[in-house]
Amino acid sequence: MSEPLLSVKNLTIDYIGEEKDFRAVDDVSFDIAPGEVFGLAGESGCGKSTIAFAISRLHKPPALIRKGSRILLAGRDVLDLDPKALADFRWREVAMVFQSAMNSLNPVLRIEDQFYDVLRTHKGMTRAQARERAAEMLRLVDIPPDRMSNYPHQFSGGMRQRIVIAICMALNPKLVVMDEPTTALDVVVQREILQRINELRKEFGFSVLFITHDLGLMVQFCDRIGIMLAGKLVEQNEAAAIYKAPQHDYTKKLWASFPSLHGGVLS
Amino acid sequence: MSDAILTLDAVTKTFGHGASTVHAARAISFSLHAGRALALVGESGSGKTTCARMAMREYQPTTGQILYKGRPVEGAKADEIARYRRSVQMIFQDPFASLNPAHTIAHHLRRPLKLHRPDIRGSQIDATVRELLERVKLDPDLVAPKYPHELSGGQRQRVNIARALAAQPEVIVADEPTSMLDVSVRLGVLNLLNDMKKEMNLGLLYITHDIATARYVAEDIAVMYSGQIVEWGPTGEVIDNPIHPYTRLLLSAVPDPDVRFDDPRTRLRPEDVDDIRKAAAAPQEKVVEALPGHFARSL
């Protein structure tokens, strides 16, 4: 593999408690290559979202990253960045899409203003430049640019999610972290959005950290997959191998917990 | 097949009026039979929860009627309506919001017994509470004295099932009973619903957006879009040989580990998706029967 874009090394995160601490992430290490889609799967509470937050240092107390953990993005340790460098690093290098991202748009601002906000802060663009860039980005996610003067409530949930993705891409980040980006959407919309992201990452070469509990979806989209159980990364392999030849018992159990569309007929 | 317990006969529900009328359900017809499950599948906003609410008499149909054992429920005598309310029970989507945080699990199960089971009194009530909890595979000693916040989502949904069973229903309406549960416990709850259906000869209306689980629970399936049932029939037959373009679209979008997004042959074209949605949303009265029992609206 070429030089990894993201390298997570011995990441350990505790939630500090009054009596004792809870180890949410336990000595996790993985790499993501440029242009690669890496998936993290596991049931709720296994620590996958905690990792997503830690990568852009959005974790808040009582979460504490333990000494010895390293998160290297293009060679720089994210954990060493000062506040100024960190503000610059977010959006420009790592962008995040959350589960209910469609609700993370500001309801009282027009879509074009939300683009302008990001583009002015990070690139110092003028209004006209920002509008041009917004039109370009909206076209990429199949939303007619003439709708950029609309407010968020005038779009469906799927469209809002695509707008958030368009804003994320506006600064050409190197890594996009997606934490259950389509869980609140129905399957057809989910497919349309992920298919589009897949095409965009081929065009622009960004990497994706994709988090979901849906293993089937993950195998469709990801190049490599890591399976998490109680804070530990128990298995890590190519997507096809996770599907065809899972090694860890827990991975096998996760697969068995999905009713398949064509197997598992009613007895 | 036995006689239908509950039938929706050409039921329509509209909200609003004039130009802003929303047709949440258009001429919906289906029946629930003892020991069989019907899966009502569709995306959010397709009208499936409106159907559940009409079956629960929470909404009044705008036109059409609901029949209980062949007799219209509308205009029935008070004791018949009481019987209907006892025999049609619901399991809700959100296991966190559907239990009262201020009461123990035992309290939740005693209430329907006191209301609907005059045959059970005194110490028998607590014995029945134990029986109900065992039935849904929860330990009565551990669970009965607990409060909802002390239980996991899966355990709470089992309590909801026990509460529905307490009234000795003939029909259970389950609205997305597993969509808020963790993947690792979903199958357990579906298995439980399946066992209940068989052992207690219940008619089950299983509402879901996840067509893959429909096959696991239901003998029959109805696919809804934009307030209309666009295709219906035996579950295996509809999933393996879908006729309606919307059913095909829905099936092609179900996550399938054998289909990579990189594969251009399986790519969904956004313009095709829009066309299918537009065509499926138009009211269509003409119906074709592909095989005996397998119907679809023509486009």
Coordinates of C-alpha atoms in Angstrom, one line a residue:
Chain A
M1 CA 0.0 0.0 0.0
S2 CA 1.2 3.5 -0.7
E3 CA 1.8 6.0 2.1
P4 CA -1.5 6.1 4.1
L5 CA -3.5 9.3 4.3
L6 CA -4.8 8.6 7.8
S7 CA -3.0 6.5 10.2
V8 CA -4.6 5.8 13.6
K9 CA -2.1 4.3 16.0
N10 CA -2.9 2.7 19.4
L11 CA -5.9 4.9 19.9
T12 CA -7.3 4.6 23.4
I13 CA -10.2 6.7 24.6
D14 CA -11.8 6.6 28.0
Y15 CA -15.0 8.2 29.3
I16 CA -14.0 9.5 32.7
G17 CA -16.4 8.4 35.3
E18 CA -16.8 9.4 39.0
E19 CA -16.0 5.9 40.3
K20 CA -14.3 4.3 37.3
D21 CA -13.5 5.1 33.7
F22 CA -15.2 3.4 30.8
R23 CA -12.8 2.3 28.0
A24 CA -14.8 3.2 24.8
V25 CA -11.9 2.7 22.4
D26 CA -9.1 0.2 23.3
D27 CA -5.8 0.3 21.5
V28 CA -7.2 0.6 18.0
S29 CA -4.9 1.0 15.0
F30 CA -5.8 1.3 11.3
D31 CA -4.7 3.1 8.1
I32 CA -6.7 4.6 5.3
A33 CA -5.0 5.0 1.9
P34 CA -5.6 8.0 -0.4
G35 CA -8.8 7.5 -2.3
E36 CA -9.8 4.5 -0.2
V37 CA -13.1 3.8 1.5
F38 CA -12.6 2.3 4.9
G39 CA -15.6 1.0 6.9
L40 CA -16.1 0.6 10.7
A41 CA -18.9 -1.7 11.7
G42 CA -20.3 -2.8 15.0
E43 CA -23.3 -2.6 17.2
S44 CA -24.3 0.5 19.1
G45 CA -21.9 1.4 22.0
C46 CA -18.9 -0.4 20.4
G47 CA -16.9 2.9 20.1
K48 CA -17.1 3.5 16.3
S49 CA -18.6 7.0 16.6
T50 CA -16.1 7.9 19.4
I51 CA -13.3 7.2 16.9
A52 CA -15.1 9.4 14.2
F53 CA -15.3 12.3 16.6
A54 CA -11.7 11.9 17.8
I55 CA -10.3 12.1 14.3
S56 CA -11.4 15.7 13.9
R57 CA -10.9 16.2 17.6
L58 CA -14.6 16.9 18.1
H59 CA -14.8 14.7 21.2
K60 CA -15.8 16.4 24.3
P61 CA -15.2 15.7 28.0
P62 CA -15.7 13.3 29.7
A63 CA -14.1 11.6 26.7
L64 CA -10.3 11.6 27.1
I65 CA -7.7 10.4 24.6
R66 CA -5.0 8.5 26.5
K67 CA -1.3 9.1 26.1
G68 CA 0.4 7.0 23.5
S69 CA -2.5 7.4 21.0
R70 CA -1.6 8.9 17.6
I71 CA -3.8 10.1 14.8
L72 CA -1.7 11.0 11.8
L73 CA -3.2 12.8 8.8
A74 CA -0.9 13.2 5.9
G75 CA 2.0 12.9 8.3
R76 CA 0.8 15.5 10.9
D77 CA -0.4 14.4 14.3
V78 CA -3.9 15.8 14.8
L79 CA -3.6 15.5 18.5
D80 CA -0.7 18.0 18.5
L81 CA -2.5 20.8 16.6
D82 CA -2.9 24.2 18.3
P83 CA -6.4 25.8 18.2
K84 CA -5.6 27.9 15.1
A85 CA -4.2 25.0 13.2
L86 CA -7.1 22.8 14.3
A87 CA -9.7 25.3 13.0
D88 CA -7.8 25.3 9.7
F89 CA -7.6 21.5 9.6
R90 CA -11.3 20.9 10.1
W91 CA -13.3 21.2 6.8
R92 CA -10.1 21.8 4.7
E93 CA -8.6 18.4 5.5
V94 CA -11.3 16.4 7.2
A95 CA -15.0 17.0 6.7
M96 CA -17.7 15.2 8.7
V97 CA -21.3 14.1 7.8
F98 CA -23.3 13.0 10.8
Q99 CA -26.3 10.7 11.1
S100 CA -28.9 13.5 11.3
A101 CA -26.8 15.8 9.1
M102 CA -29.9 17.0 7.3
N103 CA -30.8 18.7 10.6
S104 CA -27.4 20.3 10.9
L105 CA -28.3 23.0 8.3
N106 CA -29.2 26.4 9.8
P107 CA -33.0 26.7 9.3
V108 CA -33.0 30.5 9.0
L109 CA -30.3 30.8 6.4
R110 CA -30.6 30.3 2.6
I111 CA -28.5 27.4 1.2
E112 CA -26.2 29.9 -0.6
D113 CA -25.5 31.7 2.6
Q114 CA -24.5 28.4 4.3
F115 CA -22.0 27.8 1.5
Y116 CA -20.8 31.4 1.8
D117 CA -20.2 31.0 5.5
V118 CA -17.8 28.1 5.0
L119 CA -16.1 29.5 1.9
R120 CA -15.5 32.9 3.3
T121 CA -14.1 31.6 6.6
H122 CA -11.7 29.1 5.0
K123 CA -10.9 30.5 1.6
G124 CA -11.8 34.2 1.9
M125 CA -14.1 34.1 -1.1
T126 CA -16.4 36.9 -2.1
R127 CA -20.2 36.4 -2.4
A128 CA -20.0 36.0 -6.1
Q129 CA -17.2 33.5 -6.0
A130 CA -19.0 31.5 -3.3
R131 CA -22.2 31.5 -5.3
E132 CA -20.3 30.1 -8.3
R133 CA -18.7 27.4 -6.2
A134 CA -22.0 26.5 -4.5
A135 CA -23.6 26.1 -8.0
E136 CA -20.8 23.8 -9.0
M137 CA -21.1 21.7 -5.8
L138 CA -24.9 21.4 -6.0
R139 CA -24.7 20.2 -9.5
L140 CA -22.4 17.4 -8.3
V141 CA -25.1 16.1 -6.0
D142 CA -27.9 16.4 -8.5
I143 CA -29.6 19.5 -7.0
P144 CA -30.5 22.3 -9.5
P145 CA -28.3 25.3 -8.6
D146 CA -31.3 27.7 -9.0
R147 CA -32.6 26.3 -5.7
M148 CA -29.7 27.7 -3.7
S149 CA -31.8 30.7 -2.7
N150 CA -34.2 28.3 -0.9
Y151 CA -34.3 27.5 2.8
P152 CA -33.6 24.0 4.3
H153 CA -37.3 23.3 5.0
Q154 CA -38.1 23.5 1.3
F155 CA -36.0 20.4 0.6
S156 CA -36.7 16.7 1.4
G157 CA -34.6 14.9 4.0
G158 CA -32.5 13.2 1.2
M159 CA -31.9 16.5 -0.6
R160 CA -30.8 18.2 2.7
Q161 CA -28.4 15.3 3.3
R162 CA -27.0 15.8 -0.2
I163 CA -26.6 19.6 0.4
V164 CA -24.6 18.9 3.6
I165 CA -22.4 16.6 1.5
A166 CA -22.0 19.3 -1.1
I167 CA -20.9 21.8 1.5
C168 CA -18.4 19.2 2.9
M169 CA -16.9 18.8 -0.5
A170 CA -16.7 22.5 -1.2
L171 CA -13.2 22.8 0.3
N172 CA -11.8 19.6 -1.4
P173 CA -11.1 17.8 1.9
K174 CA -8.7 14.9 1.9
L175 CA -10.9 12.7 4.2
V176 CA -14.6 12.6 4.6
V177 CA -15.8 11.0 7.8
M178 CA -19.4 9.7 7.5
D179 CA -21.1 8.5 10.7
E180 CA -24.3 6.6 9.7
P181 CA -24.9 9.2 7.0
T182 CA -28.0 7.5 5.5
T183 CA -29.6 5.7 8.5
A184 CA -32.5 8.0 8.7
L185 CA -33.3 7.8 5.0
D186 CA -35.1 5.1 3.0
V187 CA -33.2 2.6 0.9
V188 CA -33.7 4.2 -2.5
V189 CA -32.5 7.6 -1.3
Q190 CA -29.6 5.9 0.6
R191 CA -28.5 4.1 -2.6
E192 CA -28.7 7.3 -4.7
I193 CA -26.5 9.3 -2.2
L194 CA -23.8 6.6 -1.6
Q195 CA -23.6 5.9 -5.3
R196 CA -23.0 9.6 -5.9
I197 CA -20.3 9.8 -3.2
N198 CA -18.6 6.8 -4.7
E199 CA -18.5 8.6 -8.1
L200 CA -17.3 11.8 -6.5
R201 CA -14.4 10.2 -4.6
K202 CA -13.2 8.6 -7.9
E203 CA -13.3 12.0 -9.5
F204 CA -11.7 14.0 -6.7
G205 CA -9.6 11.3 -4.9
F206 CA -10.7 11.9 -1.3
S207 CA -10.8 9.1 1.2
V208 CA -13.8 8.1 3.2
L209 CA -14.2 6.7 6.7
F210 CA -17.7 5.1 6.6
I211 CA -19.5 4.1 9.8
T212 CA -22.6 2.0 9.8
H213 CA -24.2 -1.0 11.5
D214 CA -25.4 -2.3 8.1
L215 CA -22.7 -4.8 7.0
G216 CA -24.4 -5.5 3.6
L217 CA -24.3 -1.8 2.7
M218 CA -20.7 -1.6 3.9
V219 CA -19.5 -4.4 1.7
Q220 CA -21.1 -2.7 -1.3
F221 CA -19.3 0.6 -0.7
C222 CA -16.0 0.0 1.2
D223 CA -12.6 -1.3 0.0
R224 CA -11.6 -2.5 3.5
I225 CA -13.6 -3.0 6.7
G226 CA -12.8 -3.1 10.4
I227 CA -15.2 -4.8 12.8
M228 CA -15.4 -3.4 16.3
L229 CA -16.6 -5.1 19.5
A230 CA -16.6 -3.4 22.9
G231 CA -13.9 -0.8 21.9
K232 CA -11.6 -3.3 20.2
L233 CA -11.0 -3.7 16.5
V234 CA -11.4 -7.5 16.3
E235 CA -11.0 -8.0 12.6
Q236 CA -9.8 -5.9 9.7
N237 CA -9.7 -7.0 6.1
E238 CA -10.7 -6.5 2.5
A239 CA -14.4 -6.0 2.1
A240 CA -14.8 -9.2 0.0
A241 CA -12.9 -11.2 2.7
I242 CA -15.1 -9.9 5.5
Y243 CA -18.1 -11.0 3.5
K244 CA -16.9 -14.3 2.0
A245 CA -14.6 -15.5 4.7
P246 CA -15.1 -13.8 8.1
Q247 CA -12.5 -14.9 10.6
H248 CA -13.7 -13.7 14.0
D249 CA -16.7 -15.3 15.6
Y250 CA -18.2 -11.9 16.2
T251 CA -18.1 -11.0 12.5
K252 CA -19.9 -14.3 11.8
K253 CA -22.5 -13.4 14.4
L254 CA -23.1 -10.0 12.9
W255 CA -23.7 -11.5 9.5
A256 CA -26.1 -14.0 11.0
S257 CA -28.2 -11.2 12.5
F258 CA -29.3 -9.9 9.1
P259 CA -32.3 -11.4 7.4
S260 CA -31.2 -11.7 3.8
L261 CA -33.6 -10.8 1.0
H262 CA -33.2 -14.0 -0.9
G263 CA -32.3 -16.5 1.8
G264 CA -33.9 -16.9 5.2
V265 CA -37.4 -17.7 3.8
L266 CA -40.2 -17.9 6.4
S267 CA -40.2 -21.5 7.8
Chain B
M1 CA -57.6 -19.6 4.5
S2 CA -59.7 -18.8 7.5
D3 CA -62.2 -15.9 7.5
A4 CA -60.7 -12.4 7.9
I5 CA -60.6 -11.0 11.4
L6 CA -59.9 -7.4 10.3
T7 CA -60.6 -6.0 6.9
L8 CA -59.9 -2.5 5.4
D9 CA -62.3 -2.1 2.5
A10 CA -61.4 0.6 0.0
V11 CA -60.3 2.9 2.7
T12 CA -59.2 6.4 1.8
K13 CA -57.8 9.1 4.1
T14 CA -57.1 12.7 3.1
F15 CA -55.7 15.5 5.2
G16 CA -56.2 19.2 4.5
H17 CA -58.5 20.5 1.8
G18 CA -58.5 22.3 -1.5
A19 CA -55.2 22.6 -3.4
S20 CA -53.2 21.4 -0.3
T21 CA -55.1 18.1 0.1
V22 CA -52.7 15.2 1.0
H23 CA -53.9 11.8 -0.1
A24 CA -52.3 9.7 2.7
A25 CA -54.2 6.6 1.7
R26 CA -56.0 5.9 -1.5
A27 CA -58.6 3.0 -1.7
I28 CA -56.6 0.7 0.5
S29 CA -58.0 -2.8 0.8
F30 CA -56.5 -5.7 2.8
S31 CA -57.5 -8.4 5.3
L32 CA -55.7 -9.9 8.3
H33 CA -56.2 -13.6 9.0
A34 CA -55.6 -15.7 12.1
G35 CA -52.0 -17.1 12.2
R36 CA -50.9 -15.1 9.2
A37 CA -48.8 -11.9 8.8
L38 CA -49.2 -9.2 6.2
A39 CA -46.2 -6.9 5.7
L40 CA -46.9 -3.4 4.6
V41 CA -43.7 -2.0 3.1
G42 CA -42.9 1.4 1.8
E43 CA -40.6 4.4 2.3
S44 CA -41.3 7.2 4.8
G45 CA -44.4 9.2 3.8
S46 CA -45.9 6.3 1.7
G47 CA -49.0 6.1 4.0
K48 CA -48.2 2.9 5.9
T49 CA -48.5 4.4 9.4
T50 CA -51.8 6.1 8.3
C51 CA -53.1 2.6 7.6
A52 CA -52.1 1.4 11.0
R53 CA -53.7 4.4 12.7
M54 CA -57.0 3.7 10.8
A55 CA -56.9 0.1 11.9
M56 CA -56.4 1.2 15.5
R57 CA -59.4 3.7 15.1
E58 CA -57.0 6.6 15.8
Y59 CA -58.0 8.1 12.4
Q60 CA -61.4 8.0 10.9
P61 CA -61.3 6.9 7.3
T62 CA -62.5 9.7 4.9
T63 CA -64.3 7.1 2.7
G64 CA -64.5 3.3 2.8
Q65 CA -65.0 1.1 5.9
I66 CA -63.2 -1.1 8.4
L67 CA -64.8 -4.5 9.0
Y68 CA -64.3 -6.6 12.2
K69 CA -65.3 -10.2 11.5
G70 CA -67.3 -9.1 8.6
R71 CA -69.3 -6.3 10.4
P72 CA -68.6 -2.6 9.9
V73 CA -66.9 -1.1 13.0
E74 CA -68.3 2.4 12.3
G75 CA -71.7 2.8 14.0
A76 CA -71.2 -0.4 16.1
K77 CA -72.6 -0.6 19.6
A78 CA -70.3 0.4 22.5
D79 CA -69.7 -3.1 23.7
E80 CA -68.7 -4.2 20.2
I81 CA -66.2 -1.3 20.0
A82 CA -64.8 -2.3 23.4
R83 CA -64.3 -5.8 22.1
Y84 CA -62.6 -4.4 19.0
R85 CA -60.3 -2.3 21.1
R86 CA -59.4 -5.3 23.2
S87 CA -58.8 -7.6 20.2
V88 CA -56.7 -5.2 18.1
Q89 CA -53.5 -4.2 19.9
M90 CA -50.5 -2.2 18.8
I91 CA -46.7 -2.3 19.2
F92 CA -45.1 1.0 18.6
Q93 CA -41.8 1.9 16.8
D94 CA -40.2 3.7 19.7
P95 CA -39.5 1.5 22.7
F96 CA -38.2 4.4 24.7
A97 CA -41.3 6.6 24.3
S98 CA -44.0 4.0 24.6
L99 CA -43.4 3.0 28.2
N100 CA -44.2 5.3 31.1
P101 CA -40.9 6.2 32.8
A102 CA -42.6 6.7 36.2
H103 CA -43.9 3.2 36.5
T104 CA -42.5 -0.3 36.8
I105 CA -42.7 -3.0 34.2
A106 CA -45.2 -4.9 36.4
H107 CA -47.5 -1.9 36.4
H108 CA -47.4 -1.7 32.6
L109 CA -48.6 -5.3 32.4
R110 CA -51.2 -5.2 35.2
R111 CA -53.1 -2.3 33.6
P112 CA -54.3 -4.1 30.5
L113 CA -55.1 -7.2 32.7
K114 CA -57.3 -5.1 34.9
L115 CA -58.9 -3.3 32.0
H116 CA -59.5 -6.2 29.6
R117 CA -59.4 -9.4 31.6
P118 CA -62.3 -9.5 34.1
D119 CA -61.7 -13.2 34.5
I120 CA -58.4 -12.5 36.2
R121 CA -58.4 -11.1 39.7
G122 CA -56.3 -10.8 42.9
S123 CA -53.1 -12.8 43.1
Q124 CA -53.9 -14.3 39.7
I125 CA -52.9 -10.9 38.2
D126 CA -49.3 -11.1 39.3
A127 CA -49.1 -14.7 38.3
T128 CA -50.3 -13.7 34.8
V129 CA -47.7 -10.9 34.7
R130 CA -45.0 -13.5 35.3
E131 CA -46.4 -15.7 32.6
L132 CA -46.5 -12.9 30.1
L133 CA -42.9 -11.9 30.8
E134 CA -41.8 -15.6 30.5
R135 CA -43.7 -15.7 27.2
V136 CA -41.5 -12.9 25.8
K137 CA -38.4 -14.6 27.2
L138 CA -37.7 -12.1 30.0
D139 CA -36.9 -13.2 33.6
P140 CA -39.9 -12.1 35.7
D141 CA -38.0 -11.8 38.9
L142 CA -35.4 -9.5 37.3
V143 CA -37.6 -7.5 35.0
A144 CA -41.0 -7.0 36.7
P145 CA -39.8 -4.6 39.5
K146 CA -37.7 -2.5 37.1
Y147 CA -38.4 0.8 35.5
P148 CA -38.2 1.3 31.7
H149 CA -34.9 3.2 31.9
E150 CA -33.2 0.2 33.5
L151 CA -33.9 -2.0 30.4
S152 CA -32.3 -2.1 27.0
G153 CA -34.2 -1.2 23.8
G154 CA -34.7 -4.9 22.9
Q155 CA -36.0 -5.7 26.4
R156 CA -38.4 -2.8 26.3
Q157 CA -39.7 -3.9 23.0
R158 CA -40.3 -7.3 24.5
V159 CA -42.2 -5.6 27.4
N160 CA -44.3 -3.8 24.7
I161 CA -45.1 -7.2 23.1
A162 CA -46.1 -8.7 26.5
R163 CA -48.3 -5.7 27.1
A164 CA -50.1 -6.2 23.8
L165 CA -50.5 -9.9 24.5
A166 CA -52.0 -9.2 27.9
A167 CA -55.3 -8.2 26.4
Q168 CA -55.5 -11.6 24.6
P169 CA -55.7 -9.9 21.2
E170 CA -56.6 -11.5 17.9
V171 CA -54.7 -8.9 15.8
I172 CA -51.4 -7.2 16.5
V173 CA -50.4 -4.1 14.6
A174 CA -46.6 -3.7 14.8
D175 CA -45.4 -0.3 13.3
E176 CA -41.7 -0.6 12.6
P177 CA -41.1 -2.7 15.8
T178 CA -37.4 -3.2 15.1
S179 CA -36.3 -0.1 13.3
M180 CA -35.0 1.6 16.5
L181 CA -33.3 -1.5 17.9
D182 CA -29.7 -2.4 17.6
V183 CA -29.0 -4.9 14.8
S184 CA -27.8 -7.6 17.2
V185 CA -31.3 -7.8 18.9
R186 CA -33.5 -7.2 15.8
L187 CA -33.7 -10.8 14.8
G188 CA -34.6 -11.9 18.3
V189 CA -37.7 -9.6 18.4
L190 CA -38.7 -10.7 14.9
N191 CA -38.4 -14.3 15.9
L192 CA -40.6 -13.6 19.0
L193 CA -43.3 -12.0 16.8
N194 CA -43.2 -15.0 14.5
D195 CA -43.6 -17.5 17.4
M196 CA -46.4 -15.5 18.9
K197 CA -48.2 -15.4 15.6
K198 CA -48.0 -19.2 15.3
E199 CA -48.6 -20.2 18.9
M200 CA -51.4 -17.8 19.6
N201 CA -52.9 -17.8 16.1
L202 CA -52.6 -14.1 15.8
G203 CA -53.2 -12.0 12.8
L204 CA -50.2 -9.7 12.4
L205 CA -49.9 -6.4 10.4
Y206 CA -46.2 -5.9 10.2
I207 CA -45.3 -2.4 9.0
T208 CA -41.7 -1.8 7.8
H209 CA -39.5 0.1 5.4
D210 CA -37.1 -2.9 5.4
I211 CA -38.3 -5.3 2.7
A212 CA -35.7 -7.9 3.7
T213 CA -37.3 -8.4 7.1
A214 CA -40.7 -8.7 5.5
R215 CA -39.8 -12.1 4.1
Y216 CA -38.7 -13.2 7.5
V217 CA -42.0 -12.5 9.2
A218 CA -44.8 -12.3 6.7
E219 CA -46.6 -14.7 4.4
D220 CA -48.1 -11.8 2.4
I221 CA -46.8 -8.5 1.4
A222 CA -48.2 -5.2 0.2
V223 CA -45.9 -2.5 -1.2
M224 CA -47.1 1.0 -0.7
Y225 CA -46.1 4.2 -2.5
S226 CA -47.7 7.6 -2.2
G227 CA -50.8 6.4 -0.4
Q228 CA -51.4 3.5 -2.8
I229 CA -50.7 -0.2 -2.6
V230 CA -48.9 -0.7 -5.9
E231 CA -48.3 -4.5 -5.6
W232 CA -49.4 -7.2 -3.3
G233 CA -49.3 -11.0 -3.0
P234 CA -47.4 -13.9 -1.4
T235 CA -44.1 -12.5 0.0
G236 CA -41.7 -14.8 -1.7
E237 CA -43.5 -14.4 -5.1
V238 CA -43.5 -10.6 -4.9
I239 CA -39.8 -10.4 -3.9
D240 CA -38.6 -12.9 -6.4
N241 CA -40.8 -11.8 -9.3
P242 CA -41.7 -8.2 -8.8
I243 CA -43.9 -6.7 -11.5
H244 CA -44.4 -3.0 -10.5
P245 CA -41.5 -0.7 -11.4
Y246 CA -41.6 0.8 -7.9
T247 CA -41.3 -2.7 -6.2
R248 CA -38.3 -3.4 -8.5
L249 CA -36.7 -0.1 -7.6
L250 CA -37.2 -0.8 -3.9
L251 CA -35.7 -4.3 -4.2
S252 CA -32.7 -3.1 -6.3
A253 CA -31.8 -0.6 -3.6
V254 CA -31.8 -3.0 -0.7
P255 CA -28.2 -3.4 0.4
D256 CA -26.8 -6.5 -1.1
P257 CA -23.2 -7.5 -0.4
D258 CA -23.0 -9.2 -3.8
V259 CA -23.5 -5.9 -5.7
R260 CA -20.6 -3.4 -5.5
F261 CA -21.3 0.3 -6.2
D262 CA -18.4 0.2 -8.6
D263 CA -20.3 -2.1 -10.9
P264 CA -21.8 0.1 -13.7
R265 CA -24.4 -2.6 -14.5
T266 CA -26.1 -2.1 -11.1
R267 CA -26.0 1.7 -11.1
L268 CA -29.4 3.4 -10.4
R269 CA -29.8 6.4 -12.7
P270 CA -31.3 9.3 -10.8
E271 CA -33.5 10.3 -13.7
D272 CA -35.0 6.8 -13.9
V273 CA -35.7 6.9 -10.2
D274 CA -37.5 10.2 -10.6
D275 CA -39.5 8.8 -13.5
I276 CA -40.6 5.7 -11.6
R277 CA -41.6 7.8 -8.6
K278 CA -43.6 10.1 -10.7
A279 CA -45.4 7.3 -12.5
A280 CA -46.1 5.3 -9.3
A281 CA -47.5 8.4 -7.5
A282 CA -50.3 8.8 -10.0
P283 CA -53.6 7.3 -8.9
Q284 CA -54.2 4.1 -10.9
E285 CA -57.3 2.0 -10.7
K286 CA -56.4 -0.7 -13.2
V287 CA -54.9 -3.8 -11.6
V288 CA -53.3 -6.8 -13.3
E289 CA -53.1 -10.3 -11.8
A290 CA -49.8 -11.8 -12.7
L291 CA -50.3 -15.1 -11.0
P292 CA -53.2 -16.2 -8.8
G293 CA -53.0 -13.9 -5.7
H294 CA -50.2 -11.7 -7.0
F295 CA -51.5 -8.3 -8.1
A296 CA -50.0 -5.1 -9.3
R297 CA -51.3 -1.8 -10.5
S298 CA -50.6 -1.1 -14.1
L299 CA -48.7 1.9 -15.1

